[in-house]
Coordinates of C-alpha atoms in Angstrom, one line a residue:
M1 CA 160.1 60.9 72.0
L2 CA 157.4 58.5 70.7
T3 CA 154.8 60.0 68.1
N4 CA 152.6 56.9 67.5
L5 CA 151.8 53.5 68.8
E6 CA 153.9 51.3 66.3
W7 CA 156.2 50.6 68.9
L8 CA 153.8 48.3 70.3
N9 CA 153.8 46.2 67.2
K10 CA 155.1 42.5 67.5
G11 CA 158.8 42.2 67.0
E12 CA 159.6 45.7 68.7
A13 CA 161.9 46.1 71.5
F14 CA 160.8 46.9 74.8
P15 CA 161.5 49.5 76.2
P16 CA 161.5 51.3 73.1
A17 CA 165.1 52.9 72.2
S18 CA 164.0 56.4 72.6
E19 CA 162.9 55.9 76.1
V20 CA 166.0 54.1 77.5
D21 CA 168.0 57.0 78.7
R22 CA 165.1 58.3 80.8
L23 CA 164.4 55.1 82.3
R24 CA 168.0 54.8 83.1
T25 CA 167.9 58.2 84.8
Y26 CA 164.8 57.5 86.6
S27 CA 166.3 53.9 87.8
E28 CA 169.5 55.9 89.0
N29 CA 167.9 58.8 90.8
K30 CA 165.5 56.1 92.6
L31 CA 168.6 54.2 93.8
I32 CA 170.2 57.9 95.0
F33 CA 167.1 58.5 96.8
E34 CA 167.2 55.2 98.6
G35 CA 170.7 55.7 99.9
E36 CA 172.3 53.1 97.1
H37 CA 174.9 55.6 95.9
H38 CA 177.6 53.0 95.3
E39 CA 175.3 51.5 92.6
V40 CA 175.7 54.9 90.7
Y41 CA 178.9 56.4 91.7
R42 CA 180.9 53.3 91.2
E43 CA 183.7 55.0 89.4
Q44 CA 184.1 58.0 91.8
L45 CA 184.3 55.8 94.7
K46 CA 187.1 53.8 93.3
R47 CA 189.1 56.9 93.8
I48 CA 189.0 56.3 97.5
E49 CA 190.7 53.0 97.1
R50 CA 193.7 54.5 95.0
V51 CA 194.1 57.5 97.2
V52 CA 197.4 56.1 99.0
G53 CA 198.4 52.8 98.2
N54 CA 196.5 49.7 99.2
F55 CA 194.1 51.1 102.2
G56 CA 191.8 48.3 101.6
E57 CA 192.4 47.0 104.9
V58 CA 191.6 50.0 106.9
I59 CA 188.0 51.1 105.7
N60 CA 186.2 49.2 103.0
F61 CA 183.2 51.5 102.2
G62 CA 182.6 55.6 101.3
V63 CA 180.6 58.0 103.5
I64 CA 177.2 58.4 101.9
F65 CA 176.3 61.9 101.8
N66 CA 172.4 61.7 100.6
F67 CA 171.9 65.4 100.0
Q68 CA 169.6 64.5 97.1
K69 CA 167.0 62.8 99.2
L70 CA 167.2 65.7 101.9
M71 CA 166.6 68.2 99.1
T72 CA 163.5 66.4 97.8
L73 CA 162.0 65.8 101.3
K74 CA 162.3 69.6 101.9
I75 CA 160.7 70.4 98.8
A76 CA 157.6 68.1 99.5
D77 CA 157.6 69.4 103.1
M78 CA 157.5 73.1 101.8
L79 CA 154.6 72.1 99.3
W80 CA 152.5 69.6 101.3
G81 CA 154.0 69.7 104.9
D82 CA 151.2 72.3 105.6
P83 CA 148.7 71.3 103.2
P84 CA 147.1 73.9 100.6
D85 CA 143.5 75.2 101.2
I86 CA 141.3 73.9 98.4
Q87 CA 138.1 76.0 97.9
S88 CA 135.2 75.7 95.4
E89 CA 131.5 76.5 95.2
D90 CA 130.6 72.8 96.3
Q91 CA 132.9 72.7 99.4
D92 CA 131.3 69.3 100.4
A93 CA 132.7 67.8 97.0
I94 CA 136.2 69.0 97.8
E95 CA 136.2 67.5 101.2
W96 CA 134.8 64.3 100.2
I97 CA 137.3 64.1 97.3
N98 CA 140.1 64.9 99.7
Y99 CA 139.0 62.0 102.2
W100 CA 138.6 59.3 99.6
S101 CA 141.8 60.0 98.0
N102 CA 143.9 61.0 100.9
L103 CA 144.9 63.8 99.0
D104 CA 147.6 65.2 101.2
N105 CA 149.6 62.0 101.1
I106 CA 149.3 61.5 97.6
G107 CA 150.2 65.2 96.8
Y108 CA 153.6 64.7 98.9
E109 CA 154.5 61.7 97.3
C110 CA 153.8 63.1 93.8
A111 CA 156.0 65.9 94.9
I112 CA 158.7 63.5 95.7
D113 CA 158.5 62.2 92.2
V114 CA 158.5 65.9 90.7
S115 CA 161.8 66.3 92.5
R116 CA 163.6 63.0 91.6
Y117 CA 162.1 62.2 88.1
G118 CA 161.2 65.6 87.1
T119 CA 157.6 64.4 86.7
G120 CA 154.9 63.1 88.9
L121 CA 151.5 61.5 87.6
F122 CA 148.2 62.1 89.1
Y123 CA 146.1 58.8 87.8
I124 CA 142.5 59.5 88.2
R125 CA 140.4 56.0 88.8
P126 CA 137.0 54.8 89.9
E127 CA 136.5 53.1 93.2
N128 CA 133.1 51.8 94.8
G129 CA 131.1 54.1 92.9
H130 CA 133.0 57.3 93.1
G131 CA 136.6 58.8 92.0
V132 CA 139.7 58.6 93.6
I133 CA 143.0 60.6 92.9
D134 CA 145.9 58.2 93.1
L135 CA 149.4 58.0 91.5
T136 CA 151.2 56.0 88.9
Q137 CA 154.8 55.3 88.4
P138 CA 156.6 57.7 85.8
E139 CA 159.0 54.6 84.9
Y140 CA 155.8 53.0 83.3
W141 CA 154.6 56.1 81.6
Y142 CA 155.2 56.4 77.9
P143 CA 153.4 59.6 76.4
I144 CA 152.7 59.6 72.9
V145 CA 153.1 63.2 71.6
D146 CA 152.2 65.1 68.3
P147 CA 154.9 65.2 65.7
D148 CA 154.4 68.8 65.3
N149 CA 154.3 69.9 68.6
V150 CA 155.9 67.8 71.5
K151 CA 153.8 69.8 74.2
I152 CA 150.7 68.1 72.8
V153 CA 150.2 64.7 74.2
T154 CA 147.7 62.4 72.2
N155 CA 148.0 59.3 74.3
H156 CA 149.2 58.3 77.8
V157 CA 150.4 54.8 78.1
I158 CA 151.3 53.0 81.1
A159 CA 153.2 49.7 80.3
W160 CA 155.2 47.3 82.5
Q161 CA 156.5 43.8 82.4
Y162 CA 155.9 40.9 85.0
E163 CA 156.6 37.2 85.1
V164 CA 154.2 34.4 85.9
N165 CA 155.8 31.0 87.2
V166 CA 153.5 27.9 86.5
R167 CA 155.2 24.4 87.1
N168 CA 158.9 25.9 87.2
E169 CA 158.1 27.4 83.7
T170 CA 158.2 31.2 83.7
S171 CA 156.4 33.2 81.2
K172 CA 156.9 36.9 80.6
Y173 CA 154.2 39.3 79.7
L174 CA 153.7 43.0 78.8
K175 CA 150.7 44.8 80.4
V176 CA 149.7 48.0 78.5
I177 CA 147.0 50.5 79.0
I178 CA 146.4 53.2 76.5
H179 CA 144.6 56.1 77.6
N180 CA 142.6 58.3 75.5
K181 CA 140.0 61.2 76.5
G182 CA 137.1 59.6 77.8
S183 CA 138.3 55.7 77.6
Y184 CA 141.3 53.6 77.8
E185 CA 142.2 50.3 75.9
T186 CA 144.0 47.4 78.0
R187 CA 146.4 45.1 76.4
L188 CA 148.5 42.2 77.3
Y189 CA 151.4 41.0 75.1
E190 CA 153.8 37.9 75.3
C191 CA 157.0 39.8 76.0
D192 CA 160.6 38.7 76.5
S193 CA 163.2 41.4 75.1
V194 CA 160.9 41.8 72.2
I195 CA 156.7 42.6 72.3
G196 CA 155.3 39.0 71.0
N197 CA 151.6 38.2 70.4
L198 CA 148.8 40.1 71.5
L199 CA 146.7 38.0 73.8
E200 CA 144.0 40.2 75.2
S201 CA 142.5 43.8 74.3
E202 CA 139.9 45.3 76.1
I203 CA 138.3 49.2 75.8
T204 CA 136.9 50.7 78.8
E205 CA 134.7 54.2 78.8
T206 CA 135.5 56.4 81.5
G207 CA 133.2 59.2 80.5
L208 CA 135.8 61.7 81.6
N209 CA 136.2 65.0 79.5
D210 CA 140.1 64.6 79.5
F211 CA 142.8 61.9 79.9
A212 CA 142.7 60.0 83.5
I213 CA 146.5 60.8 83.8
V214 CA 147.6 64.2 84.7
P215 CA 151.2 65.0 84.7
V216 CA 152.9 67.3 87.0
H217 CA 156.5 68.5 85.8
N218 CA 159.4 70.2 87.0
V219 CA 161.3 72.6 85.1
M220 CA 160.0 72.5 81.4
T221 CA 161.2 74.1 78.1
S222 CA 159.7 74.3 74.7
D223 CA 161.4 71.3 73.4
R224 CA 160.8 68.9 76.4
T225 CA 158.2 66.3 76.9
Y226 CA 159.5 65.4 80.3
G227 CA 160.4 67.5 83.3
M228 CA 164.0 68.2 84.3
D229 CA 164.9 66.4 87.9
D230 CA 166.7 67.9 90.4
Y231 CA 169.5 65.4 90.8
K232 CA 171.3 65.7 87.5
D233 CA 173.1 69.4 88.2
I234 CA 174.6 68.4 91.5
D235 CA 175.5 64.8 90.9
S236 CA 179.0 65.6 90.1
I237 CA 179.4 67.8 93.5
V238 CA 177.8 65.1 95.8
S239 CA 180.0 62.6 94.4
E240 CA 183.2 64.7 94.8
I241 CA 182.2 65.4 98.2
M242 CA 181.5 61.7 99.2
V243 CA 185.0 61.1 97.5
R244 CA 186.9 63.8 99.2
V245 CA 185.4 62.7 102.6
G246 CA 186.3 59.0 102.1
Q247 CA 189.8 59.9 101.2
I248 CA 190.2 62.0 104.4
S249 CA 188.7 59.2 106.6
K250 CA 191.2 56.6 105.1
I251 CA 194.0 58.6 105.7
L252 CA 192.9 59.4 109.5
D253 CA 192.0 56.0 110.2
K254 CA 195.4 54.8 108.7
H255 CA 197.5 57.0 111.2
A256 CA 195.2 56.7 114.2
S257 CA 197.5 54.0 115.7
P258 CA 201.0 55.7 115.6
S259 CA 204.3 53.5 115.6
M260 CA 207.2 54.1 118.2
Q261 CA 210.7 54.7 117.3
G262 CA 213.9 54.2 119.5
P263 CA 217.3 52.6 119.8
A264 CA 217.9 48.6 119.3
S265 CA 218.0 48.5 122.9
V266 CA 214.5 48.5 123.7
L267 CA 213.6 45.4 121.8
E268 CA 214.1 41.9 123.2
M269 CA 213.5 38.4 121.3
G270 CA 210.1 36.9 122.2
T271 CA 209.0 33.5 122.7
N272 CA 207.9 33.5 119.3
G273 CA 210.7 34.0 117.8
E274 CA 210.1 37.9 117.1
Y275 CA 211.4 41.2 118.5
Q276 CA 209.1 42.7 121.1
I277 CA 209.3 46.3 122.6
K278 CA 210.5 46.0 126.3
A279 CA 207.5 48.2 127.4
G280 CA 207.5 49.2 131.1
N281 CA 211.3 48.7 131.7
Y282 CA 213.9 51.3 131.9
F283 CA 215.8 52.0 128.8
T284 CA 219.6 52.9 128.8
I285 CA 220.3 55.7 126.2
E286 CA 224.1 55.1 124.9
D287 CA 225.7 58.1 123.1
G288 CA 224.1 58.6 119.9
D289 CA 221.2 56.7 120.6
K290 CA 217.7 58.5 119.8
E291 CA 215.2 58.8 122.6
V292 CA 212.2 56.4 122.4
S293 CA 209.3 58.1 121.0
Y294 CA 206.0 57.8 118.8
L295 CA 206.2 58.8 115.4
T296 CA 203.9 61.7 114.5
W297 CA 202.5 62.7 111.3
N298 CA 201.1 65.8 109.6
G299 CA 198.7 65.1 107.1
Q300 CA 198.3 68.8 105.9
L301 CA 194.5 68.2 105.7
E302 CA 193.6 72.0 106.0
A303 CA 193.5 72.1 102.1
N304 CA 191.0 69.3 101.9
F305 CA 188.7 70.7 104.6
K306 CA 188.9 74.1 102.5
Q307 CA 187.8 72.5 99.4
L308 CA 185.0 70.5 101.4
E309 CA 183.7 73.8 102.4
K310 CA 184.0 75.4 98.8
L311 CA 182.1 72.3 97.6
T312 CA 179.3 72.4 100.1
N313 CA 178.9 76.1 99.3
M314 CA 178.6 75.3 95.8
L315 CA 176.1 72.7 96.3
Y316 CA 174.0 74.9 98.3
T317 CA 174.0 77.4 95.5
I318 CA 173.4 75.0 92.4
S319 CA 170.7 73.1 94.2
E320 CA 169.0 76.5 95.1
M321 CA 168.4 75.2 98.5
G322 CA 170.8 77.4 100.7
S323 CA 172.2 76.4 103.9
A324 CA 169.3 77.6 106.0
L325 CA 166.9 75.1 104.8
V326 CA 169.1 72.1 105.5
G327 CA 169.8 73.6 109.1
D328 CA 173.3 74.7 108.4
L329 CA 173.4 78.2 110.6
T330 CA 176.8 77.9 111.9
T331 CA 177.5 81.3 110.7
S332 CA 174.8 82.7 113.1
S333 CA 176.7 82.1 116.2
G334 CA 173.7 79.7 117.6
N335 CA 171.3 82.5 117.3
V336 CA 167.7 81.5 115.9
A337 CA 166.8 83.6 113.0
S338 CA 163.3 85.3 113.3
G339 CA 160.8 84.6 110.7
S340 CA 161.4 87.5 108.1
A341 CA 165.1 86.7 108.6
L342 CA 164.6 83.1 107.9
R343 CA 162.5 84.0 104.8
R344 CA 165.2 86.2 103.4
L345 CA 167.8 83.6 104.0
M346 CA 165.5 81.2 101.8
V347 CA 164.7 83.3 99.0
S348 CA 166.1 80.6 96.4
P349 CA 164.2 77.7 98.1
L350 CA 161.1 79.6 98.1
A351 CA 161.4 80.7 94.5
K352 CA 162.4 76.9 93.4
V353 CA 159.2 75.7 95.3
N354 CA 157.2 78.5 93.6
R355 CA 158.2 77.1 90.3
I356 CA 156.6 73.7 91.3
K357 CA 153.6 75.3 92.8
M358 CA 152.6 76.9 89.7
R359 CA 152.8 73.3 87.9
F360 CA 150.7 71.7 90.8
D361 CA 148.1 74.4 90.9
Y362 CA 147.0 73.7 87.4
A363 CA 147.2 69.7 87.5
L364 CA 145.7 69.7 91.0
K365 CA 142.6 71.4 90.1
K366 CA 142.3 69.3 86.7
A367 CA 142.6 66.0 88.8
I368 CA 139.9 67.0 91.3
D369 CA 137.7 68.2 88.5
L370 CA 138.1 64.7 86.7
C371 CA 137.6 62.9 90.0
S372 CA 134.3 64.6 90.4
Q373 CA 133.1 63.5 87.2
Y374 CA 133.2 59.7 88.0
G375 CA 130.4 60.2 90.5
G376 CA 129.6 60.0 94.3
V377 CA 129.7 63.9 94.5
K378 CA 128.5 66.8 92.4
S379 CA 130.7 67.2 89.3
L380 CA 132.9 70.2 89.7
A381 CA 133.5 70.6 85.8
D382 CA 131.8 73.9 85.7
K383 CA 132.7 75.0 89.4
E384 CA 135.8 77.3 90.0
I385 CA 138.4 75.8 92.1
S386 CA 140.7 77.9 94.2
I387 CA 144.0 76.7 96.1
T388 CA 145.9 78.6 98.5
W389 CA 149.3 77.5 98.7
R390 CA 151.4 77.6 101.9
D391 CA 155.3 77.6 102.3
G392 CA 155.7 75.1 105.2
L393 CA 157.7 77.6 107.3
P394 CA 157.1 78.2 110.7
S395 CA 155.5 81.6 111.6
D396 CA 156.8 84.0 114.0
P397 CA 153.9 85.1 116.3
V398 CA 155.2 88.0 117.4
E399 CA 156.1 89.2 113.8
D400 CA 152.6 88.3 112.8
A401 CA 151.0 90.1 115.6
E402 CA 153.0 93.4 114.7
I403 CA 151.9 93.1 111.3
I404 CA 148.3 92.7 111.8
K405 CA 148.3 95.5 114.2
T406 CA 150.0 97.8 111.7
R407 CA 147.7 96.8 109.1
I408 CA 144.4 97.1 110.8
E409 CA 145.3 100.7 112.5
S410 CA 146.4 101.9 108.9
G411 CA 143.1 100.6 107.4
T412 CA 144.6 98.2 104.9
M413 CA 143.3 95.1 106.6
S414 CA 140.0 94.2 108.3
V415 CA 139.7 92.1 111.7
R416 CA 138.0 89.5 109.6
R417 CA 140.4 89.2 107.1
A418 CA 143.2 89.0 109.6
L419 CA 141.4 86.3 111.4
I420 CA 141.0 84.2 108.0
Q421 CA 144.4 84.9 106.7
F422 CA 146.8 84.4 109.7
D423 CA 144.7 82.1 112.0
G424 CA 143.4 79.9 109.2
M425 CA 139.4 80.7 110.4
S426 CA 136.7 80.0 108.0
E427 CA 134.4 83.0 107.0
E428 CA 131.6 81.8 109.6
D429 CA 134.3 81.1 112.5
A430 CA 135.7 84.7 111.9
D431 CA 132.4 86.4 112.0
E432 CA 131.5 84.4 115.3
E433 CA 134.8 85.5 116.8
I434 CA 134.5 89.2 116.1
A435 CA 131.1 89.0 117.5
I436 CA 132.7 87.5 120.7
M437 CA 135.2 90.2 120.7
M438 CA 132.7 92.9 120.2
E439 CA 130.7 91.8 123.4
E440 CA 133.8 91.4 125.3
S441 CA 134.7 94.8 124.6
R442 CA 131.4 96.1 125.4
M443 CA 131.5 94.4 128.8
S444 CA 134.9 95.4 129.6
S445 CA 134.1 99.2 129.4
P446 CA 133.2 100.7 132.7
V447 CA 130.8 103.2 131.3
Q448 CA 128.8 100.7 129.3
I449 CA 128.5 98.4 132.4
L450 CA 127.4 101.5 134.4
E451 CA 124.7 102.3 131.9
S452 CA 123.7 98.8 131.5
T453 CA 123.2 98.8 135.4
D454 CA 121.4 102.1 135.5
T455 CA 119.1 100.7 132.9
F456 CA 118.5 97.5 135.0
E457 CA 117.6 99.7 138.1
E458 CA 115.4 101.8 136.1
V459 CA 113.5 98.9 134.8
D460 CA 113.2 97.5 138.5
D461 CA 112.1 100.9 139.9
D462 CA 109.4 100.9 137.1
A463 CA 108.2 97.5 138.1
G464 CA 108.0 98.5 141.8

């Protein structure tokens, strides 16, 4: 961890030694997410080549099993696939910030970073006279923490290297942005493998009452500055599954074209000087000769498939994703689980996502607050912001209707609340819908219609 800015002094290595392991993990997890497993699992995949002699001519690649990407996308789907409902005393400000920032997509991308890196970073910046909630890349992030408490961040540093080519001469530079509360400093250094001369330095006031960088962490502990990613715990299981499937594939491919066996009488000398099988001819079998037949082979692969099954079940358990979330419902004999049954199957995935929701809830409220301080809308600094998160799972209309009916008849829920909670209506729309329902109910009652008709007739008689 970094406790001061001395690592930016001239002659210091970049990136700093304390951050190398973290950045390597980010790089590897990015490759895994993008399907480049062979770059990360080199040693594991070499086992496929050593499985049974030299099978390199049969198959030269491993089977890519990108469970990590699937897991990350499912987590993002459950967080942002059905976007959260954000409410405030000034709802117009919320809607404008959502529009300017494309907040649903930004939140989805941040959830991907939280899963694969352990930390996602909201970045609040000005644009055309108003604030915007954006993202910055965790691999450029270097938090400076209080040496007495690693949970207290004193500066957020964003730093990255780039090259400039002029007349076939390449120069390397380091761009650094040091965020403080209410301001940030931009620096430009010469930098190859070590930091060189400081070329530029400029301080910009933001007017914000906090940092413009708002981290969203995955699992945290009291002695950590960064969140824990979702990939590390399952890397060994995924790599073993890939190796096992690759080994089975090689063996099956090797024996996909069986050889023949039989007496020497089935062979004849070809024009190329090599023996050939007299296919299609009649073969005479002498006493003691074997019949012409294909060689068969029993690979005894049942144990391999059992191991695959156990590895897959272990993967579902340790990743907390379960089989239902990734579409594995083979044990249900093709039956589609009901809404309540599906939620029972997904207790672990829902608990996992709820942990991340707690982190997102605080960070998103803070990002919206800071964004409003840049102008363009009324500041939300003193306004309460509430967020209603959804789980992204499909609802069961029949089950929902039964729940609503039971709750309303038992007096534990009003019709108004049911319309808001289950149909997603606003309070105004719910009131309007209730008024329409009452009018339709009144008009559908024969007694009320008759009374209304008698009233009209009496009025007509009086008029006459």
